[in-house]
Amino acid sequence: MDCVVTGGNVKVLAKAIHSLSRIGDELYLEPQEDGLTLRSVNSSRSAYACFLFSPLFFSRYAIPDGHGFRCKVAIKSVQAVFRSLATLEKTVEKCHIELDGEKSRLTFTLHCKHGLLKTHNLSFQDSESLQAVFDKDASTNVLKAQPRLLADTVLNFPPSLEEVTVTVSDERVWFRNYVDQDAEPSKAMLTELCLSADEFDHFAVKAQSSVTFCLKELRGLLVFAESTGLPISMYFDGPGSPVVLSVTDSVLDTNFVLATLSDESAVRQQNPKRAGTPLPPLDDFMNDELESYLIAMDTSMAPGPSFRSLLFGSVYPTGSPLSNLTVAGQKVLASDSEEDPEGV
Amino acid sequence: MPLSTQSQDSDAQYILVASLDNVRNISNILKAITFKDHAIFSATPNGLKVTVEDSKCLQANAFIQADIFQEFTIKGDSVGFQVNLTVLLDCLTIFGGSTVPGVSTALRMCYMGYGYPLTLFLEEGGVVTVCKINTQEPEEPIDFDFCSSNVTNKVILQSESLKEAFSELDMTSEVLQITMSPNQPYFRLSTFGNSGNAHYDYPKDSDMMELFQCTQTQTNRYKMSLLKPSTKALALSCKVSVRTDSRGFLSLQYLVRNDDGQICFVEYFCCPDEEVRDD
């Protein structure tokens, strides 16, 4: 891969990497025909983020023919390349990214003001493709808002707050801090904000529902959305199924998929329905070169509400025993191929 | 004026008296060389030189010219003593080291001679503090024998551009490698860290490059841990001169402008880490 980013897009790229660093420790890089994909997933696999930069985002975008190449690098080392975010816009004129599979080298070259040239050669690991399968268009509820609206809303919650509950009705949205059941009632504080539908750019609620998810990743995406000035769309169904936060424009497609807290009673009701519509359509899965899928893990055996882990599955070439196995048993959890091979 | 009335009559017994309206003019520059406790002070009629050393491999000198002081009186050709620099700095900033314009601490520094403490009179807003710091036997500073006739390569850069590089340096790298060459890459800083290597190249015709005098290609490595303290001096400075001699010894000279626009110098000498194999 050989690509060049210039001008303000360098900052967009840098912000994207900083947003991804809020999710996980590793950055998955995959140059494809339709653009460069940067992804990350957290260690508990309950949050996943993906940035797709289309070839038009770059002033040069060239990828080798044939077999797709992908790798992962420590996100910290990529962050180090774009360390001084504040001055980046003023100092960096051009960023050249080169992925050399033979030398096992990922090179970032920053052409800065005054002729200063910064070259970072990072070592990388080959990796499986990382992809969560989600169909945001099938979501029952869709909200779209300017980043400012959400940022102002989130600002009302203390930085230590981990989870937020979003409840929607036909014409209103409530943001509420999530209070753990075990929390001492006398010490718990509830903050709730109500936003009216007309504050949103787009407001489509088909079913009243309430989802609880982690605020950290939303904050990460907000930083990115605010710097680019692009609206955020939120796609969700109900407790237990993932919420998708999405920021798109003509050259950029960003999706954050976050697990939501499952609701004990709702899980039981939803289960039959879920079994009827398995998340990854079987055929697509078999044919998809990127072979990846997501299984919402049923954690209803655990006492109390808990986050449903989103397992972004191991990705093996078509026909590998592992992929067959996981497809055959919908309930079987596909664990990360590297971390836990015997978990399957 | 408490300071001037304090001890005019007793001045005669001191072999060194230095007074300053704004103590920040010397405390800042001393901070730039604070990486070890012991500092060797040597005063001559030209001014004050303060030396700090580490591991016999690194030496930092701060030069504070006599005219930085409102009064600088010395008996004889030279006066030398050693004090704990951290303690001295704590005393100099005893009023909090305020950076509010118009509020400054005045200093009168007196030394009576061998075996006597260094006495500081500090005044701010009418409050006077007297500090006495015990002095130690002055050690002989290491002579790095770095003379300009042996300098093979020299560049002068505006500090701004080096500050950026130093703030981004990969601290997981044990060494900082400096390459200076009449040909490409001209002036290069390299690190070799956990996640890979990084190079910062400065072209010789950059706006930031004030002087470029390189006669031969030289690549030397310096311990990052040794060079780290020099970033304090870099942060204060407006220009920096980077020189290497034929043995690979490094000299970094920082030009520092104080609050009153006067110029002081801070100098770092560092031994090279090891012979670099070409690879």
Short mmCIF file of C-alpha atoms in Angstrom, two decimals, chain A residues 131-333:
data_model
loop_
_atom_site.label_atom_id
_atom_site.label_comp_id
_atom_site.label_asym_id
_atom_site.label_seq_id
_atom_site.Cartn_x
_atom_site.Cartn_y
_atom_site.Cartn_z
CA GLN A 131 -15.10 -7.03 11.22
CA ALA A 132 -18.34 -6.89 13.07
CA VAL A 133 -21.41 -7.69 11.07
CA PHE A 134 -24.24 -5.38 11.74
CA ASP A 135 -27.08 -4.10 9.68
CA LYS A 136 -27.73 -0.63 10.83
CA ASP A 137 -30.37 -0.03 8.17
CA ALA A 138 -32.54 -2.69 9.77
CA SER A 139 -32.54 -0.89 13.09
CA THR A 140 -35.90 0.10 14.50
CA ASN A 141 -34.71 3.44 15.77
CA VAL A 142 -32.51 6.00 14.08
CA LEU A 143 -31.46 9.36 15.46
CA LYS A 144 -29.18 11.82 13.73
CA ALA A 145 -27.78 14.85 15.46
CA GLN A 146 -25.08 17.47 15.18
CA PRO A 147 -22.07 16.53 17.30
CA ARG A 148 -22.52 19.73 19.30
CA LEU A 149 -25.92 18.60 20.58
CA LEU A 150 -24.58 15.28 21.82
CA ALA A 151 -21.38 16.80 23.15
CA ASP A 152 -23.35 19.34 25.17
CA THR A 153 -25.54 16.55 26.48
CA VAL A 154 -22.64 14.32 27.46
CA LEU A 155 -20.93 17.25 29.12
CA ASN A 156 -23.55 17.16 31.86
CA PHE A 157 -22.34 13.80 33.06
CA PRO A 158 -19.30 13.49 35.31
CA PRO A 159 -16.17 12.22 33.55
CA SER A 160 -16.19 9.20 35.85
CA LEU A 161 -19.57 8.07 34.58
CA GLU A 162 -19.18 4.84 32.67
CA GLU A 163 -22.57 4.09 31.20
CA VAL A 164 -25.44 6.10 29.92
CA THR A 165 -29.01 5.04 29.24
CA VAL A 166 -30.80 6.41 26.22
CA THR A 167 -34.56 6.11 26.14
CA VAL A 168 -36.64 7.08 23.14
CA SER A 169 -40.30 7.72 22.68
CA ASP A 170 -42.18 9.06 19.68
CA GLU A 171 -41.03 12.58 20.18
CA ARG A 172 -38.44 12.64 22.92
CA VAL A 173 -35.08 11.25 23.90
CA TRP A 174 -33.86 10.92 27.46
CA PHE A 175 -30.21 10.61 28.39
CA ARG A 176 -29.74 9.29 31.88
CA ASN A 177 -26.70 8.17 33.82
CA TYR A 178 -26.87 4.47 34.49
CA VAL A 179 -26.94 3.61 38.18
CA ASP A 180 -25.72 0.20 39.11
CA GLN A 181 -28.22 -1.88 41.06
CA ASP A 182 -25.61 -2.54 43.72
CA ALA A 183 -24.96 1.13 44.24
CA GLU A 184 -25.93 2.51 47.59
CA PRO A 185 -29.27 4.26 46.99
CA SER A 186 -28.44 7.10 49.33
CA LYS A 187 -25.27 7.91 47.38
CA ALA A 188 -26.61 7.44 43.90
CA MET A 189 -27.32 10.53 41.89
CA LEU A 190 -29.47 10.51 38.81
CA THR A 191 -28.97 13.02 36.05
CA GLU A 192 -31.45 13.03 33.25
CA LEU A 193 -31.70 15.19 30.17
CA CYS A 194 -34.61 15.27 27.84
CA LEU A 195 -34.17 16.30 24.22
CA SER A 196 -37.07 16.96 21.94
CA ALA A 197 -37.27 15.33 18.52
CA ASP A 198 -36.91 18.61 16.66
CA GLU A 199 -33.41 19.07 18.04
CA PHE A 200 -32.34 16.17 15.87
CA ASP A 201 -31.56 16.32 12.17
CA HIS A 202 -33.37 13.06 11.74
CA PHE A 203 -35.62 11.31 14.19
CA ALA A 204 -37.19 7.96 13.37
CA VAL A 205 -38.44 5.96 16.29
CA LYS A 206 -40.50 2.94 15.41
CA ALA A 207 -40.55 1.38 18.83
CA GLN A 208 -40.10 2.89 22.24
CA SER A 209 -37.00 1.44 23.80
CA SER A 210 -34.20 2.05 26.19
CA VAL A 211 -30.55 1.10 25.75
CA THR A 212 -27.58 1.39 28.09
CA PHE A 213 -24.06 1.56 26.70
CA CYS A 214 -20.58 2.80 27.58
CA LEU A 215 -19.99 6.50 27.40
CA LYS A 216 -16.24 6.28 26.84
CA GLU A 217 -16.48 5.24 23.21
CA LEU A 218 -19.22 7.74 22.49
CA ARG A 219 -16.98 10.45 23.90
CA GLY A 220 -14.18 9.23 21.64
CA LEU A 221 -16.38 9.41 18.57
CA LEU A 222 -17.71 12.82 19.61
CA VAL A 223 -14.20 14.26 19.65
CA PHE A 224 -13.78 13.04 16.10
CA ALA A 225 -17.22 14.19 14.93
CA GLU A 226 -16.76 17.62 16.46
CA SER A 227 -13.41 18.16 14.81
CA THR A 228 -14.83 17.20 11.42
CA GLY A 229 -18.19 18.87 12.04
CA LEU A 230 -20.07 15.83 10.79
CA PRO A 231 -23.38 14.69 12.29
CA ILE A 232 -23.63 11.47 14.27
CA SER A 233 -26.29 8.90 13.58
CA MET A 234 -27.37 6.43 16.19
CA TYR A 235 -28.97 3.13 15.20
CA PHE A 236 -30.43 0.79 17.79
CA ASP A 237 -33.14 -1.69 18.59
CA GLY A 238 -33.42 -2.54 22.24
CA PRO A 239 -31.54 -3.75 25.27
CA GLY A 240 -28.98 -6.41 24.50
CA SER A 241 -28.60 -5.71 20.83
CA PRO A 242 -25.77 -3.43 19.79
CA VAL A 243 -26.06 0.27 19.20
CA VAL A 244 -24.31 1.59 16.11
CA LEU A 245 -22.95 5.12 16.09
CA SER A 246 -22.10 6.31 12.67
CA VAL A 247 -20.42 9.32 11.08
CA THR A 248 -20.29 9.49 7.32
CA ASP A 249 -19.56 11.80 4.48
CA SER A 250 -18.56 11.31 0.88
CA VAL A 251 -15.03 10.11 1.62
CA LEU A 252 -15.43 8.68 5.06
CA ASP A 253 -17.52 6.02 6.72
CA THR A 254 -17.20 5.53 10.45
CA ASN A 255 -19.08 3.04 12.58
CA PHE A 256 -18.79 2.41 16.27
CA VAL A 257 -20.61 -0.71 17.43
CA LEU A 258 -21.21 -0.86 21.16
CA ALA A 259 -22.73 -3.57 23.26
CA THR A 260 -25.76 -2.55 25.27
CA LEU A 261 -26.75 -3.75 28.67
CA SER A 262 -29.12 -6.65 28.43
CA ASP A 263 -32.35 -6.65 30.25
CA GLU A 264 -33.15 -9.92 32.03
CA SER A 265 -36.81 -10.09 31.22
CA ALA A 266 -36.41 -8.72 27.75
CA VAL A 267 -33.76 -11.28 26.91
CA ARG A 268 -36.14 -14.14 27.41
CA GLN A 269 -38.76 -12.57 25.25
CA GLN A 270 -36.31 -11.72 22.54
CA ASN A 271 -34.56 -15.02 22.43
CA PRO A 272 -37.02 -16.87 20.19
CA LYS A 273 -37.04 -14.00 17.78
CA ARG A 274 -33.26 -13.89 17.73
CA ALA A 275 -32.99 -17.56 16.97
CA GLY A 276 -35.27 -17.04 14.00
CA THR A 277 -33.08 -14.36 12.51
CA PRO A 278 -29.45 -15.26 12.98
CA LEU A 279 -27.31 -12.20 12.71
CA PRO A 280 -25.08 -13.18 9.82
CA PRO A 281 -27.06 -14.63 6.95
CA LEU A 282 -25.57 -18.02 6.33
CA ASP A 283 -24.98 -17.65 2.63
CA ASP A 284 -23.45 -14.27 2.90
CA PHE A 285 -21.23 -15.49 5.59
CA MET A 286 -19.94 -18.36 3.55
CA ASN A 287 -19.37 -16.22 0.52
CA ASP A 288 -18.00 -13.20 2.24
CA GLU A 289 -14.32 -13.02 1.72
CA LEU A 290 -13.93 -11.07 4.89
CA GLU A 291 -15.65 -13.80 6.75
CA SER A 292 -16.45 -12.34 9.96
CA TYR A 293 -19.40 -12.23 12.11
CA LEU A 294 -20.74 -11.31 15.38
CA ILE A 295 -22.57 -13.30 17.91
CA ALA A 296 -24.40 -11.67 20.65
CA MET A 297 -23.52 -13.77 23.58
CA ASP A 298 -26.38 -14.73 25.76
CA THR A 299 -25.37 -13.90 29.26
CA SER A 300 -28.76 -14.35 30.81
CA MET A 301 -27.38 -17.03 33.10
CA ALA A 302 -25.39 -14.42 34.88
CA PRO A 303 -27.27 -12.77 37.70
CA GLY A 304 -28.48 -9.25 37.11
CA PRO A 305 -28.24 -7.22 33.96
CA SER A 306 -24.94 -7.28 32.18
CA PHE A 307 -23.37 -6.26 28.95
CA ARG A 308 -23.81 -8.68 26.17
CA SER A 309 -20.40 -9.29 24.78
CA LEU A 310 -20.24 -8.73 21.13
CA LEU A 311 -17.94 -11.28 19.76
CA PHE A 312 -16.30 -10.20 16.63
CA GLY A 313 -15.33 -13.43 15.36
CA SER A 314 -12.24 -15.07 14.34
CA VAL A 315 -11.81 -14.94 10.68
CA TYR A 316 -10.56 -17.90 8.81
CA PRO A 317 -10.41 -18.71 5.16
CA THR A 318 -13.58 -20.17 3.75
CA GLY A 319 -14.02 -23.78 4.62
CA SER A 320 -11.71 -23.78 7.57
CA PRO A 321 -12.94 -26.14 10.25
CA LEU A 322 -13.38 -23.35 12.69
CA SER A 323 -15.67 -21.25 10.58
CA ASN A 324 -17.80 -24.29 9.79
CA LEU A 325 -18.04 -25.13 13.38
CA THR A 326 -19.20 -21.75 14.44
CA VAL A 327 -21.71 -21.51 11.67
CA ALA A 328 -23.12 -24.91 12.48
CA GLY A 329 -23.71 -24.08 16.09
CA GLN A 330 -25.26 -20.69 16.28
CA LYS A 331 -24.94 -20.72 20.02
CA VAL A 332 -21.27 -21.56 19.97
CA LEU A 333 -19.16 -18.62 20.75
#
